[in-house]
Every structure is written in C-alpha cells, then in structure tokens.
Amino acid sequence: MRPADLAREHGISTQAVRNYERSGFLPPAERTPSGYRVYTEVHAAALRAFVALVPAFGHLRAGQIMNAVHAGAVDDVLLAVGRGHEQLLRDRATLDSVSRAVRDLADLEPVPRPRSIGELARRLGVTPATLRSWEQAGILVPPREPTGYRVFRAEDVRDAELAHLLRRGGYPLARIALVVEQIRTAGGTGSLGAALADWRRRLRAQGLAMLAASARLNEYLTARAPAP
C-alpha cells in the first residue's frame, strides 16, 4: 500500500500519513530500493486506530496511546485509556452537579460572609488572575471596598462557581458571561439549560467515540500480534 492509499480512506493528505509515522503513531514503513514507503494492512489498522482515538481521547492522548503500543507498553496503553474514561466520568459528574445547581438555583447555600479574591480562588482551585479575567469578561461583578479590594458576596460566589463548572465543560468566557448575566438579572435559566444540553450531547458523543476507538485499538493490537 502507498501513503496515498492510507490517506484516501480518511480524507487526509499523504504528508499527514508521513507525519504520523514520523511521530510514532504508525509503525515504521518498509522502503523500496528507490526509497518509497511501503505500507501494509497493519499500518492501515494503526491509522484507523489513531484516527478513532483522536475524537475519543484528544490528539495528545491518542498519540501517547499509539506511542505506548509501539513501545510494547501495554500497561501504559491501558492506563491512558483508563484515564480518559475517568475524565469523562468526572465531566459527567460535573455536568450533573451544574444541572442540579440550575434546578435549585434559588436554594444554593450562600457563603456565610463575603470572600476576598484569594479566598474565592482557593475555594474554586483557580488563580486570582483567572478570577480577574472572568471579571474583565463580565462574568463577575464584585463590589470594591473603599481600599479598592474586591469583595465577593454570596451571589458573586455563586456566579463564580457556575462559571468554573461551565469552563470545565469547554464553554468560552463570552458565552458564560451571557448565561451568568441572565441568571443575575433573574431573566431565567433558558440559556444555561441549552448550554448544559449541548454539553451533555458532546459528552455522549465522546463516550460513543471511546467505544468505537476501543474496538479499533483492539483490531490493531490483534493485527500486530504474531501468528500462532
């Protein structure tokens, strides 16, 4: 098989196939006496596995998985796959917690006292610079003391917590600002509900991609196995 044969199946360029081989995502190709690469069905199976792994685990982790396969590090392969599933479970738990927060928005437990930017940053596990960037984006609107220090009240902490959860879902700051502003002005939670529904669809698609990727990866491992 030529590089073009592998590329055509996935709608990619022959240069991409060569780049994948160079990066270790495909096993090394044999060469003809004139220097042309010669690929086999094993290489085709490797490319199918890598292409399936990308939407399931991301490009970086997909590459790490293929590198581990070619290094014979099966335990590292299983660890990387397991970590991907673990992240998906955490994202689902995060989504569920945001959904519950939206349903019970009026019943969110208020913070007992205003928080400083450092205290709120520690509560969320982010940096003060992150909170300042959220303020610049219009997500947070904390009042200031006469000394100029920010003071985060209960409603500001609520907005920050929702923003943090939505950022975990991959939503841009501008979109989060619209959602939080809608909640802040008691205009309803329709936008947030739509965002959460979209997030849930993407997580479901990723979960299905993981199933497909696992099948392709197993096919490749089987193709690589020596004949009995």
CSV table of C-alpha atoms in Angstrom, one decimal:
chain,number,residue,atom,x,y,z
A,1,MET,CA,0.0,0.0,0.0
A,2,ARG,CA,1.2,3.5,-0.8
A,3,PRO,CA,0.8,6.6,1.5
A,4,ALA,CA,-2.0,7.8,-0.8
A,5,ASP,CA,-3.9,4.5,-0.2
A,6,LEU,CA,-4.0,5.1,3.6
A,7,ALA,CA,-4.7,8.8,3.2
A,8,ARG,CA,-7.6,8.3,0.9
A,9,GLU,CA,-9.6,6.2,3.4
A,10,HIS,CA,-9.6,9.1,5.9
A,11,GLY,CA,-9.6,12.1,3.7
A,12,ILE,CA,-6.2,13.3,4.9
A,13,SER,CA,-3.0,14.2,3.0
A,14,THR,CA,-0.2,11.8,2.3
A,15,GLN,CA,2.0,14.2,4.2
A,16,ALA,CA,-0.2,13.7,7.3
A,17,VAL,CA,0.4,9.9,6.9
A,18,ARG,CA,4.1,10.5,6.8
A,19,ASN,CA,3.9,12.9,9.8
A,20,TYR,CA,2.0,10.3,11.8
A,21,GLU,CA,4.7,7.7,11.0
A,22,ARG,CA,7.4,10.2,12.0
A,23,SER,CA,5.7,10.9,15.3
A,24,GLY,CA,5.4,7.1,16.1
A,25,PHE,CA,1.7,6.9,15.6
A,26,LEU,CA,2.2,4.3,12.9
A,27,PRO,CA,4.9,1.6,12.9
A,28,PRO,CA,7.9,2.3,10.6
A,29,ALA,CA,7.2,1.6,7.0
A,30,GLU,CA,9.4,-0.6,4.8
A,31,ARG,CA,11.2,1.1,1.9
A,32,THR,CA,11.6,0.1,-1.7
A,33,PRO,CA,15.2,0.1,-3.1
A,34,SER,CA,14.3,3.5,-4.6
A,35,GLY,CA,13.3,4.8,-1.1
A,36,TYR,CA,9.5,4.8,-1.4
A,37,ARG,CA,7.5,3.9,1.6
A,38,VAL,CA,5.5,0.6,1.5
A,39,TYR,CA,2.6,0.2,4.0
A,40,THR,CA,0.7,-2.9,4.8
A,41,GLU,CA,-2.7,-3.7,6.3
A,42,VAL,CA,-1.1,-3.4,9.7
A,43,HIS,CA,-0.3,0.2,9.0
A,44,ALA,CA,-3.9,0.7,7.8
A,45,ALA,CA,-5.1,-0.7,11.1
A,46,ALA,CA,-2.8,1.6,13.0
A,47,LEU,CA,-4.1,4.6,11.2
A,48,ARG,CA,-7.7,3.6,11.8
A,49,ALA,CA,-7.0,3.2,15.5
A,50,PHE,CA,-5.3,6.6,15.7
A,51,VAL,CA,-8.0,8.4,13.8
A,52,ALA,CA,-10.6,6.8,16.0
A,53,LEU,CA,-8.7,7.7,19.2
A,54,VAL,CA,-8.5,11.4,18.5
A,55,PRO,CA,-12.2,12.3,19.0
A,56,ALA,CA,-12.4,9.9,21.9
A,57,PHE,CA,-9.3,11.0,23.9
A,58,GLY,CA,-7.9,14.1,22.1
A,59,HIS,CA,-4.9,14.3,19.8
A,60,LEU,CA,-2.3,14.4,22.6
A,61,ARG,CA,-3.5,11.3,24.5
A,62,ALA,CA,-4.2,9.5,21.2
A,63,GLY,CA,-0.6,10.0,20.2
A,64,GLN,CA,0.6,8.8,23.6
A,65,ILE,CA,-1.5,5.7,23.3
A,66,MET,CA,-0.1,4.8,19.9
A,67,ASN,CA,3.5,5.5,21.1
A,68,ALA,CA,2.9,3.2,24.0
A,69,VAL,CA,1.5,0.5,21.7
A,70,HIS,CA,4.7,0.7,19.6
A,71,ALA,CA,6.9,0.6,22.6
A,72,GLY,CA,5.2,-2.6,23.8
A,73,ALA,CA,4.0,-0.8,26.9
A,74,VAL,CA,0.5,-2.4,27.2
A,75,ASP,CA,0.1,-1.3,30.8
A,76,ASP,CA,0.7,2.3,29.7
A,77,VAL,CA,-1.9,1.9,26.9
A,78,LEU,CA,-4.5,0.7,29.4
A,79,LEU,CA,-3.6,3.4,31.9
A,80,ALA,CA,-4.0,6.2,29.3
A,81,VAL,CA,-7.4,4.7,28.1
A,82,GLY,CA,-8.5,4.4,31.7
A,83,ARG,CA,-7.6,8.0,32.5
A,84,GLY,CA,-9.6,9.1,29.5
A,85,HIS,CA,-12.7,7.2,30.8
A,86,GLU,CA,-12.0,8.6,34.3
A,87,GLN,CA,-12.0,12.2,32.9
A,88,LEU,CA,-15.3,11.5,31.1
A,89,LEU,CA,-16.8,10.3,34.4
A,90,ARG,CA,-15.6,13.4,36.2
A,91,ASP,CA,-17.1,15.6,33.4
A,92,ARG,CA,-20.4,13.8,33.7
A,93,ALA,CA,-20.4,14.3,37.4
A,94,THR,CA,-19.6,18.0,36.9
A,95,LEU,CA,-22.4,18.3,34.4
A,96,ASP,CA,-24.8,16.7,36.8
A,97,SER,CA,-23.8,19.0,39.6
A,98,VAL,CA,-24.3,22.1,37.4
A,99,SER,CA,-27.7,20.8,36.3
A,100,ARG,CA,-28.7,20.3,39.9
A,101,ALA,CA,-27.4,23.8,40.7
A,102,VAL,CA,-29.5,25.3,38.0
A,103,ARG,CA,-32.6,23.4,39.1
A,104,ASP,CA,-32.1,24.5,42.7
A,105,LEU,CA,-30.6,27.9,42.0
A,106,ALA,CA,-32.8,29.7,44.5
A,107,ASP,CA,-31.8,27.2,47.1
A,108,LEU,CA,-28.0,27.4,46.7
A,109,GLU,CA,-26.4,27.6,50.1
A,110,PRO,CA,-25.0,31.2,50.5
A,111,VAL,CA,-21.5,31.7,51.7
A,112,PRO,CA,-21.5,32.9,55.4
A,113,ARG,CA,-19.5,36.0,54.7
A,114,PRO,CA,-18.0,37.9,51.8
A,115,ARG,CA,-14.8,36.4,50.4
A,116,SER,CA,-11.6,38.0,49.2
A,117,ILE,CA,-10.3,37.2,45.8
A,118,GLY,CA,-7.7,34.9,47.3
A,119,GLU,CA,-10.3,33.0,49.4
A,120,LEU,CA,-12.5,32.5,46.4
A,121,ALA,CA,-9.6,31.4,44.3
A,122,ARG,CA,-8.7,28.8,46.9
A,123,ARG,CA,-12.4,27.6,47.1
A,124,LEU,CA,-12.5,27.0,43.3
A,125,GLY,CA,-8.9,25.8,42.9
A,126,VAL,CA,-8.1,28.5,40.4
A,127,THR,CA,-5.7,31.5,40.5
A,128,PRO,CA,-6.7,35.1,41.4
A,129,ALA,CA,-5.6,36.0,37.8
A,130,THR,CA,-8.3,33.7,36.5
A,131,LEU,CA,-11.0,35.4,38.6
A,132,ARG,CA,-9.7,38.8,37.3
A,133,SER,CA,-10.0,37.6,33.7
A,134,TRP,CA,-13.6,36.5,34.5
A,135,GLU,CA,-14.3,39.9,35.8
A,136,GLN,CA,-12.9,41.5,32.7
A,137,ALA,CA,-15.2,39.3,30.6
A,138,GLY,CA,-18.2,40.5,32.6
A,139,ILE,CA,-18.8,37.2,34.4
A,140,LEU,CA,-18.1,38.5,37.8
A,141,VAL,CA,-19.1,42.0,39.0
A,142,PRO,CA,-17.8,42.1,42.6
A,143,PRO,CA,-18.1,45.4,44.5
A,144,ARG,CA,-15.0,47.1,45.9
A,145,GLU,CA,-14.2,48.2,49.4
A,146,PRO,CA,-13.0,51.8,49.9
A,147,THR,CA,-9.5,50.5,49.8
A,148,GLY,CA,-10.1,49.1,46.3
A,149,TYR,CA,-10.1,45.4,47.2
A,150,ARG,CA,-12.7,43.2,45.6
A,151,VAL,CA,-15.4,41.7,47.9
A,152,PHE,CA,-17.2,38.6,46.6
A,153,ARG,CA,-20.7,38.3,48.1
A,154,ALA,CA,-22.8,35.2,48.1
A,155,GLU,CA,-24.2,35.9,44.7
A,156,ASP,CA,-20.7,36.6,43.3
A,157,VAL,CA,-19.5,33.2,44.7
A,158,ARG,CA,-22.5,31.6,43.0
A,159,ASP,CA,-21.6,33.2,39.7
A,160,ALA,CA,-18.0,32.1,40.1
A,161,GLU,CA,-19.0,28.5,40.9
A,162,LEU,CA,-21.2,28.3,37.8
A,163,ALA,CA,-18.6,29.9,35.6
A,164,HIS,CA,-16.0,27.4,36.9
A,165,LEU,CA,-18.2,24.5,36.1
A,166,LEU,CA,-19.1,25.8,32.6
A,167,ARG,CA,-15.4,26.3,31.9
A,168,ARG,CA,-14.8,22.7,32.7
A,169,GLY,CA,-17.4,22.0,30.0
A,170,GLY,CA,-15.3,23.9,27.5
A,171,TYR,CA,-17.5,26.9,27.1
A,172,PRO,CA,-15.9,30.3,26.1
A,173,LEU,CA,-15.9,33.2,28.5
A,174,ALA,CA,-18.2,35.3,26.3
A,175,ARG,CA,-20.9,32.6,26.3
A,176,ILE,CA,-20.6,32.1,30.1
A,177,ALA,CA,-20.9,35.8,30.6
A,178,LEU,CA,-24.3,35.8,28.8
A,179,VAL,CA,-25.5,32.9,30.9
A,180,VAL,CA,-24.4,34.3,34.2
A,181,GLU,CA,-25.8,37.7,33.4
A,182,GLN,CA,-29.2,36.1,32.6
A,183,ILE,CA,-29.2,34.4,35.9
A,184,ARG,CA,-28.0,37.6,37.7
A,185,THR,CA,-30.9,39.6,36.3
A,186,ALA,CA,-33.4,36.8,37.1
A,187,GLY,CA,-34.2,36.5,33.4
A,188,GLY,CA,-34.5,32.7,33.6
A,189,THR,CA,-32.1,29.9,33.0
A,190,GLY,CA,-33.0,29.0,29.4
A,191,SER,CA,-29.6,29.8,28.0
A,192,LEU,CA,-27.9,27.8,30.7
A,193,GLY,CA,-30.2,24.9,30.1
A,194,ALA,CA,-29.4,24.9,26.4
A,195,ALA,CA,-25.7,25.1,27.2
A,196,LEU,CA,-26.0,22.1,29.5
A,197,ALA,CA,-28.0,20.1,27.0
A,198,ASP,CA,-25.3,20.8,24.4
A,199,TRP,CA,-22.6,19.8,26.8
A,200,ARG,CA,-24.4,16.5,27.6
A,201,ARG,CA,-24.7,15.8,23.8
A,202,ARG,CA,-21.0,16.3,23.4
A,203,LEU,CA,-20.1,14.0,26.4
A,204,ARG,CA,-22.4,11.3,25.0
A,205,ALA,CA,-20.7,11.6,21.6
A,206,GLN,CA,-17.3,11.3,23.3
A,207,GLY,CA,-18.4,8.2,25.2
A,208,LEU,CA,-19.6,6.6,21.9
A,209,ALA,CA,-16.3,7.6,20.3
A,210,MET,CA,-14.5,5.9,23.1
A,211,LEU,CA,-16.4,2.7,22.4
A,212,ALA,CA,-15.5,2.9,18.7
A,213,ALA,CA,-11.9,3.8,19.4
A,214,SER,CA,-11.5,0.8,21.8
A,215,ALA,CA,-12.7,-1.5,19.0
A,216,ARG,CA,-10.3,-0.1,16.5
A,217,LEU,CA,-7.4,-0.2,19.0
A,218,ASN,CA,-8.2,-3.9,19.7
A,219,GLU,CA,-8.3,-4.6,16.0
A,220,TYR,CA,-4.8,-3.0,15.7
A,221,LEU,CA,-3.4,-4.9,18.6
A,222,THR,CA,-4.7,-8.1,17.1
A,223,ALA,CA,-3.2,-7.3,13.7
A,224,ARG,CA,0.2,-6.7,15.4
A,225,ALA,CA,0.1,-9.9,17.3
A,226,PRO,CA,2.4,-12.6,15.9
A,227,ALA,CA,0.7,-15.5,14.2
A,228,PRO,CA,0.4,-18.6,16.4
